[in-house]
């Protein structure tokens, strides 16, 4: 699969300089092989490779000159194979048990827990997670919403959620069932498209199987069309570009 | 030195110097109003407000132009950014931010001044006001001494730079306003002199004795103007402040190896000042001269901030 | 002067339990007897006036006015005998070594979990365990460079650890300023007693900082990072920077470029190698911790992960001094040191455990109940002095969220004579010694912060709740009896034991 992604960021005001953490490098697993990969920016910048606490590859981007916009271009080629959503051969820095914890963006919520328990009923863990994923997909209209910082409970009560909220609802639901769950940021090549675009989904852990992908936006598990970049407890932690609040132009 | 530290030291110098100046101004005004044989009354206090450029701010509060009101406004009024209490508070905030750079002695002087006001002192009668200005002067003198006893390094230079820039501004304002009041349009210098008013000016810049030393021919406005503008022997004269600015910037430049916009401006100003004759200034318009001086001083202030990367 | 109300049930550290001064402290007893009360009060007032003048103040939470108070100072010192101190030091070194080993393990291999010593969910469900820095290792493997271990005492040799502070323990400036005041105001005490000096603390701290600089840096630049002068402990931050002769920086003074930390100076950028931060983890780096925050130094953790800067204390240390972990400290110490903890914990009921919760609910009027994530004496129930309404409020809170609470017995805390309204009277004290860990070992500063509950019978010593401080004398052996072989004296400090080679 070919990835060509160009994002231009404009800042609310001119910045004296810039420090950003880019999680834009895909990890290798049994079903994801990186053939070639590069990150370019349209400024004089220093880039330093590193790794965050979740084990994600992080590129620190330093620009030491005034700027009010920045274009980041990612090009590469990744070979993927369909593993029915099961993650195999990936290196893990943290144990699954960590991914039971709530975060500010994904707080434990009684309404979401009740929803999860109603859907999961007596199902086996894997089937229950698939059922929750399908239920989130069916229940919500996914569309951009005005207030990106509203509490998740409010989003859940509303019928319309943005893509990140949908995935966060799945995470909270899975955790309420005792399943470790995490956010995945990456790319997805939609049906009929020739290039992939940024996308986010979830992974949940089932004892005996491992980490399994769930894409609440599609209502099914990710397939060859998904390229994983980074994982964390929520979308913020796995954010492909973290730094000064920016608006994508 | 951290840029932020340099900025705080500079502002500390400016604010504490301003506190000292206002204290002297208020003290001199009290004397003029109360202790003089011919009390100047309202006019004295109006001119004190004018010197600190706060006539409008004072009037806005619907205050009555009376001694008690003005004295309070200039000393203990916490809502007025130009009061002594606020200047001391700002000096102390800046000092706290650079506590590590100051000696205990220097900090203690500032903190003591602040504690004087923290006790919510009265400024209702002349005695109370004079006690307050005395207390402030005591601490500013202590601070001045402490600064001179500190290591001769960037810390002291930034404080002195702030003091010099502030002092230049204060003296220029004092002279401008008092001169206006004392010589209404059309009146000739050398006419009938209000001795008390002119003495007030000298008192405010602690120059009563210095004047007697330097001028043998009695109290004459032209001499007072000469003293305050051109005599570098007087620490609070424009000439001395301008010289001090150049000296301090020069020491900083030698230490950091950096010369910049502020150095150039300060040197140009000093070279012009050395050629200034007070007689010519009076002849060609003292007010215009002082206004230009105040404006140039403000520009130098901006250049200092840019050169040392104040945030 | 006469001493009133002595001889309560609690162990008094100076007067012993029978109303007469302990034999070793007879001279101090005489000093208390013969110095007129008015003179003691005069000296105390003089010390407090100095503190106020120096600006040794703290801000009180919840008071809107820029209220700056000094912490009350008490003129009567608390005294540790040489052998008491030696035993205490051993326990402190053992505990701090265990804390460092625990942090290195828990953010690395996690052997202690694999070996089943701690329940895994206690770590992974704990907000103090910071996954953001998992896998990162501080330079030289030292995590808790500066520890303040809060102790209480119930008898001559009965010390208990009340709380570990492995993040940014404060109070060391009081240790130093209190001593300075005592030297000035009560010089006769220092003629009568050989008191170990504490004034080399800043040098030791700087040496500790330099020792953990990244590899290959020969003359490291060290700084103290403060949240700013509005912070309640700002005096201490500036005091420490001042006495070490290093810069006191705020986040805005630092910038990270190319994974290197720089500070902004009037002459351009200067590289920074070691940061003693007095800023919480949350506000260190907005790219990593609080992403909504505008505070902190963007990129600081990347520089740390790259091994280009040492952060003192290391980020993530909160897991070691968490109240929920505290109750497992005896097991943790045993696990890493191979022996029983020399300093015991106060008995602790973990309310997350149903059996413990039942006990606690049945005995609320006798217990002290604390929030696991609270500090500063807030969110705390002191059963014996609480009203029944307060007890019932806590009962409801406990039932609703048991996992947030632990409970401990109310101990008969030791007392020290203290200047009270009606003369000297026994008041309860606790103690915070400071323990430094560098790449070359652990050292205990011979002194510390004694906090005293000024209200009669009160057990709450927090400064925000009306506590005061005292100087803490650590007596040295009489010159003839000094045994050099046991401890190596370093300018008043004692290097008790060194870390194993593994950490260096």
PDB file of C-alpha atoms in Angstrom, chain C residues 72-319:
ATOM      1  CA  UNK C  72       5.964  29.430  63.365  1.00  0.00           C
ATOM      2  CA  UNK C  73       9.358  28.595  64.785  1.00  0.00           C
ATOM      3  CA  UNK C  74       9.870  27.018  68.170  1.00  0.00           C
ATOM      4  CA  UNK C  75      13.000  27.792  70.123  1.00  0.00           C
ATOM      5  CA  UNK C  76      13.345  24.422  71.870  1.00  0.00           C
ATOM      6  CA  UNK C  77      15.327  22.029  69.685  1.00  0.00           C
ATOM      7  CA  UNK C  78      14.612  18.341  69.303  1.00  0.00           C
ATOM      8  CA  UNK C  79      17.634  16.162  69.847  1.00  0.00           C
ATOM      9  CA  UNK C  80      18.802  12.812  68.506  1.00  0.00           C
ATOM     10  CA  UNK C  81      21.465  10.873  70.395  1.00  0.00           C
ATOM     11  CA  UNK C  82      24.395   9.497  68.365  1.00  0.00           C
ATOM     12  CA  UNK C  83      23.344   5.866  68.579  1.00  0.00           C
ATOM     13  CA  UNK C  84      19.701   6.664  67.868  1.00  0.00           C
ATOM     14  CA  UNK C  85      20.800   8.529  64.784  1.00  0.00           C
ATOM     15  CA  UNK C  86      23.128   5.773  63.596  1.00  0.00           C
ATOM     16  CA  UNK C  87      20.329   3.210  63.703  1.00  0.00           C
ATOM     17  CA  UNK C  88      17.912   5.584  62.065  1.00  0.00           C
ATOM     18  CA  UNK C  89      20.391   6.334  59.269  1.00  0.00           C
ATOM     19  CA  UNK C  90      20.846   2.669  58.484  1.00  0.00           C
ATOM     20  CA  UNK C  91      17.117   2.266  58.109  1.00  0.00           C
ATOM     21  CA  UNK C  92      16.872   5.367  55.919  1.00  0.00           C
ATOM     22  CA  UNK C  93      19.666   4.236  53.607  1.00  0.00           C
ATOM     23  CA  UNK C  94      18.088   0.826  53.253  1.00  0.00           C
ATOM     24  CA  UNK C  95      14.714   2.343  52.472  1.00  0.00           C
ATOM     25  CA  UNK C  96      15.997   4.856  49.922  1.00  0.00           C
ATOM     26  CA  UNK C  97      18.093   2.224  48.173  1.00  0.00           C
ATOM     27  CA  UNK C  98      14.965   0.100  47.932  1.00  0.00           C
ATOM     28  CA  UNK C  99      12.973   3.042  46.547  1.00  0.00           C
ATOM     29  CA  UNK C 100      15.580   3.577  43.826  1.00  0.00           C
ATOM     30  CA  UNK C 101      15.737  -0.112  42.988  1.00  0.00           C
ATOM     31  CA  UNK C 102      11.952  -0.291  42.893  1.00  0.00           C
ATOM     32  CA  UNK C 103      11.663   2.635  40.465  1.00  0.00           C
ATOM     33  CA  UNK C 104      14.376   1.244  38.213  1.00  0.00           C
ATOM     34  CA  UNK C 105      12.579  -2.092  38.166  1.00  0.00           C
ATOM     35  CA  UNK C 106       9.004  -0.907  37.814  1.00  0.00           C
ATOM     36  CA  UNK C 107       9.750   1.274  34.768  1.00  0.00           C
ATOM     37  CA  UNK C 108      12.052  -1.390  33.322  1.00  0.00           C
ATOM     38  CA  UNK C 109      11.857  -5.132  33.708  1.00  0.00           C
ATOM     39  CA  UNK C 110       9.122  -5.230  36.376  1.00  0.00           C
ATOM     40  CA  UNK C 111      10.620  -8.256  38.103  1.00  0.00           C
ATOM     41  CA  UNK C 112       8.778  -7.435  41.313  1.00  0.00           C
ATOM     42  CA  UNK C 113       5.464  -7.982  39.549  1.00  0.00           C
ATOM     43  CA  UNK C 114       6.613 -11.129  37.787  1.00  0.00           C
ATOM     44  CA  UNK C 115       7.650 -12.479  41.187  1.00  0.00           C
ATOM     45  CA  UNK C 116       4.222 -11.693  42.558  1.00  0.00           C
ATOM     46  CA  UNK C 117       5.354  -9.426  45.393  1.00  0.00           C
ATOM     47  CA  UNK C 118       2.910  -6.670  44.459  1.00  0.00           C
ATOM     48  CA  UNK C 119      -0.487  -6.979  42.790  1.00  0.00           C
ATOM     49  CA  UNK C 120      -0.020  -5.795  39.193  1.00  0.00           C
ATOM     50  CA  UNK C 121      -3.219  -3.746  39.174  1.00  0.00           C
ATOM     51  CA  UNK C 122      -1.859  -1.706  42.081  1.00  0.00           C
ATOM     52  CA  UNK C 123       0.781  -0.418  39.668  1.00  0.00           C
ATOM     53  CA  UNK C 124      -0.986  -0.353  36.335  1.00  0.00           C
ATOM     54  CA  UNK C 125      -4.215   1.080  37.659  1.00  0.00           C
ATOM     55  CA  UNK C 126      -2.334   3.716  39.640  1.00  0.00           C
ATOM     56  CA  UNK C 127      -2.244   7.175  38.078  1.00  0.00           C
ATOM     57  CA  UNK C 128       1.167   7.682  39.689  1.00  0.00           C
ATOM     58  CA  UNK C 129       2.612   5.015  37.416  1.00  0.00           C
ATOM     59  CA  UNK C 130       3.433   7.077  34.334  1.00  0.00           C
ATOM     60  CA  UNK C 131       3.406   4.943  31.183  1.00  0.00           C
ATOM     61  CA  UNK C 132       4.661   7.995  29.290  1.00  0.00           C
ATOM     62  CA  UNK C 133       8.174   7.381  30.586  1.00  0.00           C
ATOM     63  CA  UNK C 134       8.208   3.575  30.633  1.00  0.00           C
ATOM     64  CA  UNK C 135      11.437   2.205  29.225  1.00  0.00           C
ATOM     65  CA  UNK C 136      13.345   5.435  29.876  1.00  0.00           C
ATOM     66  CA  UNK C 137      16.179   5.221  32.354  1.00  0.00           C
ATOM     67  CA  UNK C 138      17.718   8.242  34.090  1.00  0.00           C
ATOM     68  CA  UNK C 139      21.463   8.834  33.785  1.00  0.00           C
ATOM     69  CA  UNK C 140      23.367   6.509  36.152  1.00  0.00           C
ATOM     70  CA  UNK C 141      20.127   4.734  37.037  1.00  0.00           C
ATOM     71  CA  UNK C 142      19.391   7.087  39.949  1.00  0.00           C
ATOM     72  CA  UNK C 143      15.711   7.998  40.304  1.00  0.00           C
ATOM     73  CA  UNK C 144      15.122   9.395  43.768  1.00  0.00           C
ATOM     74  CA  UNK C 145      18.079  11.723  44.255  1.00  0.00           C
ATOM     75  CA  UNK C 146      16.458  13.631  47.074  1.00  0.00           C
ATOM     76  CA  UNK C 147      14.143  11.779  49.435  1.00  0.00           C
ATOM     77  CA  UNK C 148      12.354  13.167  52.449  1.00  0.00           C
ATOM     78  CA  UNK C 149      11.199  10.314  54.639  1.00  0.00           C
ATOM     79  CA  UNK C 150       8.534  11.370  57.139  1.00  0.00           C
ATOM     80  CA  UNK C 151       8.932   9.607  60.456  1.00  0.00           C
ATOM     81  CA  UNK C 152       7.083   9.483  63.720  1.00  0.00           C
ATOM     82  CA  UNK C 153       8.363   8.188  66.992  1.00  0.00           C
ATOM     83  CA  UNK C 154       6.676   6.487  69.926  1.00  0.00           C
ATOM     84  CA  UNK C 155       9.625   5.553  72.110  1.00  0.00           C
ATOM     85  CA  UNK C 156      13.416   5.862  72.453  1.00  0.00           C
ATOM     86  CA  UNK C 157      14.094   3.517  69.580  1.00  0.00           C
ATOM     87  CA  UNK C 158      10.644   3.221  68.064  1.00  0.00           C
ATOM     88  CA  UNK C 159      10.592   5.078  64.741  1.00  0.00           C
ATOM     89  CA  UNK C 160       7.959   4.485  62.088  1.00  0.00           C
ATOM     90  CA  UNK C 161       7.853   5.704  58.516  1.00  0.00           C
ATOM     91  CA  UNK C 162       4.697   7.688  58.004  1.00  0.00           C
ATOM     92  CA  UNK C 163       5.234   8.644  54.398  1.00  0.00           C
ATOM     93  CA  UNK C 164       7.938   8.561  51.761  1.00  0.00           C
ATOM     94  CA  UNK C 165       8.535  11.643  49.628  1.00  0.00           C
ATOM     95  CA  UNK C 166      10.377  10.718  46.476  1.00  0.00           C
ATOM     96  CA  UNK C 167       9.078  13.449  44.174  1.00  0.00           C
ATOM     97  CA  UNK C 168       9.994  16.962  45.237  1.00  0.00           C
ATOM     98  CA  UNK C 169      10.251  16.900  49.030  1.00  0.00           C
ATOM     99  CA  UNK C 170      10.386  20.397  50.484  1.00  0.00           C
ATOM    100  CA  UNK C 171      11.442  21.786  53.817  1.00  0.00           C
ATOM    101  CA  UNK C 172      15.200  21.635  53.598  1.00  0.00           C
ATOM    102  CA  UNK C 173      15.451  25.427  53.708  1.00  0.00           C
ATOM    103  CA  UNK C 174      13.783  25.345  57.126  1.00  0.00           C
ATOM    104  CA  UNK C 175      16.355  22.843  58.290  1.00  0.00           C
ATOM    105  CA  UNK C 176      19.104  25.276  57.304  1.00  0.00           C
ATOM    106  CA  UNK C 177      17.454  28.523  58.384  1.00  0.00           C
ATOM    107  CA  UNK C 178      16.310  27.088  61.712  1.00  0.00           C
ATOM    108  CA  UNK C 179      19.853  26.025  62.430  1.00  0.00           C
ATOM    109  CA  UNK C 180      21.200  29.422  61.526  1.00  0.00           C
ATOM    110  CA  UNK C 181      18.708  31.042  63.885  1.00  0.00           C
ATOM    111  CA  UNK C 182      19.633  28.667  66.703  1.00  0.00           C
ATOM    112  CA  UNK C 183      23.347  29.289  66.223  1.00  0.00           C
ATOM    113  CA  UNK C 184      22.745  32.986  66.464  1.00  0.00           C
ATOM    114  CA  UNK C 185      20.205  33.009  69.286  1.00  0.00           C
ATOM    115  CA  UNK C 186      21.267  30.088  71.476  1.00  0.00           C
ATOM    116  CA  UNK C 187      25.037  29.782  71.009  1.00  0.00           C
ATOM    117  CA  UNK C 188      25.360  28.304  74.504  1.00  0.00           C
ATOM    118  CA  UNK C 189      23.606  25.136  73.339  1.00  0.00           C
ATOM    119  CA  UNK C 190      26.291  24.547  70.741  1.00  0.00           C
ATOM    120  CA  UNK C 191      28.959  24.897  73.393  1.00  0.00           C
ATOM    121  CA  UNK C 192      27.268  22.274  75.543  1.00  0.00           C
ATOM    122  CA  UNK C 193      26.456  19.823  72.782  1.00  0.00           C
ATOM    123  CA  UNK C 194      28.426  18.568  69.807  1.00  0.00           C
ATOM    124  CA  UNK C 195      25.803  19.098  67.127  1.00  0.00           C
ATOM    125  CA  UNK C 196      26.471  17.757  63.626  1.00  0.00           C
ATOM    126  CA  UNK C 197      26.565  20.597  61.094  1.00  0.00           C
ATOM    127  CA  UNK C 198      23.969  20.767  58.348  1.00  0.00           C
ATOM    128  CA  UNK C 199      25.300  23.760  56.449  1.00  0.00           C
ATOM    129  CA  UNK C 200      27.147  21.673  53.877  1.00  0.00           C
ATOM    130  CA  UNK C 201      23.811  20.491  52.477  1.00  0.00           C
ATOM    131  CA  UNK C 202      23.909  22.781  49.416  1.00  0.00           C
ATOM    132  CA  UNK C 203      27.412  21.556  48.532  1.00  0.00           C
ATOM    133  CA  UNK C 204      26.327  17.948  48.932  1.00  0.00           C
ATOM    134  CA  UNK C 205      23.269  18.546  46.813  1.00  0.00           C
ATOM    135  CA  UNK C 206      25.297  20.169  44.054  1.00  0.00           C
ATOM    136  CA  UNK C 207      27.786  17.325  44.204  1.00  0.00           C
ATOM    137  CA  UNK C 208      24.904  14.862  43.923  1.00  0.00           C
ATOM    138  CA  UNK C 209      23.535  16.746  40.914  1.00  0.00           C
ATOM    139  CA  UNK C 210      26.902  16.830  39.184  1.00  0.00           C
ATOM    140  CA  UNK C 211      27.448  13.138  39.869  1.00  0.00           C
ATOM    141  CA  UNK C 212      24.375  12.186  37.859  1.00  0.00           C
ATOM    142  CA  UNK C 213      25.109  14.387  34.835  1.00  0.00           C
ATOM    143  CA  UNK C 214      24.851  12.595  31.485  1.00  0.00           C
ATOM    144  CA  UNK C 215      27.927  10.591  30.499  1.00  0.00           C
ATOM    145  CA  UNK C 216      30.702  12.555  28.886  1.00  0.00           C
ATOM    146  CA  UNK C 217      29.804  15.939  30.385  1.00  0.00           C
ATOM    147  CA  UNK C 218      32.837  17.092  32.322  1.00  0.00           C
ATOM    148  CA  UNK C 219      31.638  20.416  33.745  1.00  0.00           C
ATOM    149  CA  UNK C 220      27.876  20.048  33.888  1.00  0.00           C
ATOM    150  CA  UNK C 221      25.580  23.061  33.989  1.00  0.00           C
ATOM    151  CA  UNK C 222      23.051  22.529  36.762  1.00  0.00           C
ATOM    152  CA  UNK C 223      19.878  24.559  37.314  1.00  0.00           C
ATOM    153  CA  UNK C 224      16.920  24.635  39.688  1.00  0.00           C
ATOM    154  CA  UNK C 225      13.575  24.677  37.867  1.00  0.00           C
ATOM    155  CA  UNK C 226      10.772  26.444  39.743  1.00  0.00           C
ATOM    156  CA  UNK C 227       7.120  26.950  38.822  1.00  0.00           C
ATOM    157  CA  UNK C 228       7.760  30.622  39.626  1.00  0.00           C
ATOM    158  CA  UNK C 229       7.612  33.014  42.506  1.00  0.00           C
ATOM    159  CA  UNK C 230       3.919  32.501  43.115  1.00  0.00           C
ATOM    160  CA  UNK C 231       4.646  28.957  44.215  1.00  0.00           C
ATOM    161  CA  UNK C 232       4.330  28.404  47.943  1.00  0.00           C
ATOM    162  CA  UNK C 233       7.830  26.947  48.192  1.00  0.00           C
ATOM    163  CA  UNK C 234       9.488  29.609  46.036  1.00  0.00           C
ATOM    164  CA  UNK C 235      11.641  30.838  48.867  1.00  0.00           C
ATOM    165  CA  UNK C 236      13.157  27.396  49.164  1.00  0.00           C
ATOM    166  CA  UNK C 237      13.744  27.130  45.402  1.00  0.00           C
ATOM    167  CA  UNK C 238      15.589  30.421  45.308  1.00  0.00           C
ATOM    168  CA  UNK C 239      17.391  29.661  48.544  1.00  0.00           C
ATOM    169  CA  UNK C 240      18.728  26.393  47.139  1.00  0.00           C
ATOM    170  CA  UNK C 241      19.764  27.860  43.788  1.00  0.00           C
ATOM    171  CA  UNK C 242      21.374  30.740  45.623  1.00  0.00           C
ATOM    172  CA  UNK C 243      23.333  28.614  48.040  1.00  0.00           C
ATOM    173  CA  UNK C 244      24.495  26.265  45.276  1.00  0.00           C
ATOM    174  CA  UNK C 245      25.426  29.201  43.063  1.00  0.00           C
ATOM    175  CA  UNK C 246      23.380  27.978  40.098  1.00  0.00           C
ATOM    176  CA  UNK C 247      20.625  29.531  38.014  1.00  0.00           C
ATOM    177  CA  UNK C 248      17.013  29.436  39.137  1.00  0.00           C
ATOM    178  CA  UNK C 249      15.036  28.962  35.949  1.00  0.00           C
ATOM    179  CA  UNK C 250      11.380  28.853  35.013  1.00  0.00           C
ATOM    180  CA  UNK C 251      10.032  26.746  32.181  1.00  0.00           C
ATOM    181  CA  UNK C 252       9.985  29.756  29.876  1.00  0.00           C
ATOM    182  CA  UNK C 253      13.740  30.160  30.361  1.00  0.00           C
ATOM    183  CA  UNK C 254      14.353  26.729  28.863  1.00  0.00           C
ATOM    184  CA  UNK C 255      14.063  25.614  25.282  1.00  0.00           C
ATOM    185  CA  UNK C 256      14.757  22.219  23.763  1.00  0.00           C
ATOM    186  CA  UNK C 257      16.416  21.995  20.378  1.00  0.00           C
ATOM    187  CA  UNK C 258      17.792  18.893  18.764  1.00  0.00           C
ATOM    188  CA  UNK C 259      17.076  16.862  21.943  1.00  0.00           C
ATOM    189  CA  UNK C 260      19.290  19.227  23.972  1.00  0.00           C
ATOM    190  CA  UNK C 261      18.035  21.512  26.739  1.00  0.00           C
ATOM    191  CA  UNK C 262      19.162  25.136  26.583  1.00  0.00           C
ATOM    192  CA  UNK C 263      18.516  28.141  28.763  1.00  0.00           C
ATOM    193  CA  UNK C 264      17.936  31.586  27.342  1.00  0.00           C
ATOM    194  CA  UNK C 265      20.463  34.107  28.530  1.00  0.00           C
ATOM    195  CA  UNK C 266      21.249  37.681  27.596  1.00  0.00           C
ATOM    196  CA  UNK C 267      24.198  36.403  25.591  1.00  0.00           C
ATOM    197  CA  UNK C 268      22.351  33.572  23.838  1.00  0.00           C
ATOM    198  CA  UNK C 269      21.716  29.920  24.620  1.00  0.00           C
ATOM    199  CA  UNK C 270      23.583  27.871  27.225  1.00  0.00           C
ATOM    200  CA  UNK C 271      23.339  24.069  27.364  1.00  0.00           C
ATOM    201  CA  UNK C 272      21.790  22.591  30.515  1.00  0.00           C
ATOM    202  CA  UNK C 273      22.836  19.149  31.790  1.00  0.00           C
ATOM    203  CA  UNK C 274      21.151  18.654  35.151  1.00  0.00           C
ATOM    204  CA  UNK C 275      17.785  20.018  36.232  1.00  0.00           C
ATOM    205  CA  UNK C 276      16.678  19.966  39.858  1.00  0.00           C
ATOM    206  CA  UNK C 277      13.032  20.495  39.191  1.00  0.00           C
ATOM    207  CA  UNK C 278      10.562  21.641  41.802  1.00  0.00           C
ATOM    208  CA  UNK C 279       7.753  21.259  39.284  1.00  0.00           C
ATOM    209  CA  UNK C 280       5.314  18.353  39.207  1.00  0.00           C
ATOM    210  CA  UNK C 281       5.577  15.757  36.455  1.00  0.00           C
ATOM    211  CA  UNK C 282       2.331  17.047  34.956  1.00  0.00           C
ATOM    212  CA  UNK C 283       3.914  20.395  34.185  1.00  0.00           C
ATOM    213  CA  UNK C 284       7.294  19.239  32.923  1.00  0.00           C
ATOM    214  CA  UNK C 285       6.551  18.746  29.243  1.00  0.00           C
ATOM    215  CA  UNK C 286       3.231  19.534  27.560  1.00  0.00           C
ATOM    216  CA  UNK C 287       4.089  17.178  24.690  1.00  0.00           C
ATOM    217  CA  UNK C 288       4.068  14.234  27.072  1.00  0.00           C
ATOM    218  CA  UNK C 289       2.089  14.805  30.249  1.00  0.00           C
ATOM    219  CA  UNK C 290      -0.693  17.366  30.236  1.00  0.00           C
ATOM    220  CA  UNK C 291      -1.229  17.999  26.586  1.00  0.00           C
ATOM    221  CA  UNK C 292      -3.792  20.706  27.341  1.00  0.00           C
ATOM    222  CA  UNK C 293      -1.268  22.612  29.410  1.00  0.00           C
ATOM    223  CA  UNK C 294       0.677  25.562  28.108  1.00  0.00           C
ATOM    224  CA  UNK C 295       3.126  25.163  30.986  1.00  0.00           C
ATOM    225  CA  UNK C 296       6.330  23.231  30.916  1.00  0.00           C
ATOM    226  CA  UNK C 297       9.186  22.788  28.498  1.00  0.00           C
ATOM    227  CA  UNK C 298       8.140  21.155  25.208  1.00  0.00           C
ATOM    228  CA  UNK C 299      10.621  18.427  24.312  1.00  0.00           C
ATOM    229  CA  UNK C 300      12.126  18.063  27.799  1.00  0.00           C
ATOM    230  CA  UNK C 301      11.179  14.393  28.041  1.00  0.00           C
ATOM    231  CA  UNK C 302      12.587  13.709  24.572  1.00  0.00           C
ATOM    232  CA  UNK C 303      15.904  15.205  25.716  1.00  0.00           C
ATOM    233  CA  UNK C 304      15.679  13.089  28.872  1.00  0.00           C
ATOM    234  CA  UNK C 305      14.865   9.929  26.897  1.00  0.00           C
ATOM    235  CA  UNK C 306      17.826  10.647  24.640  1.00  0.00           C
ATOM    236  CA  UNK C 307      20.032  10.711  27.765  1.00  0.00           C
ATOM    237  CA  UNK C 308      21.018  14.342  27.274  1.00  0.00           C
ATOM    238  CA  UNK C 309      19.748  15.715  30.567  1.00  0.00           C
ATOM    239  CA  UNK C 310      19.301  14.473  34.127  1.00  0.00           C
ATOM    240  CA  UNK C 311      16.039  15.382  35.821  1.00  0.00           C
ATOM    241  CA  UNK C 312      16.097  15.433  39.612  1.00  0.00           C
ATOM    242  CA  UNK C 313      14.036  13.731  40.878  1.00  0.00           C
ATOM    243  CA  UNK C 314      13.246  11.541  37.905  1.00  0.00           C
ATOM    244  CA  UNK C 315       9.794  11.774  36.326  1.00  0.00           C
ATOM    245  CA  UNK C 316       7.461   8.962  37.351  1.00  0.00           C
ATOM    246  CA  UNK C 317       8.708   8.765  40.958  1.00  0.00           C
ATOM    247  CA  UNK C 318       5.190   9.279  42.310  1.00  0.00           C
ATOM    248  CA  UNK C 319       4.616   5.548  42.145  1.00  0.00           C
TER     249      UNK C 319
END
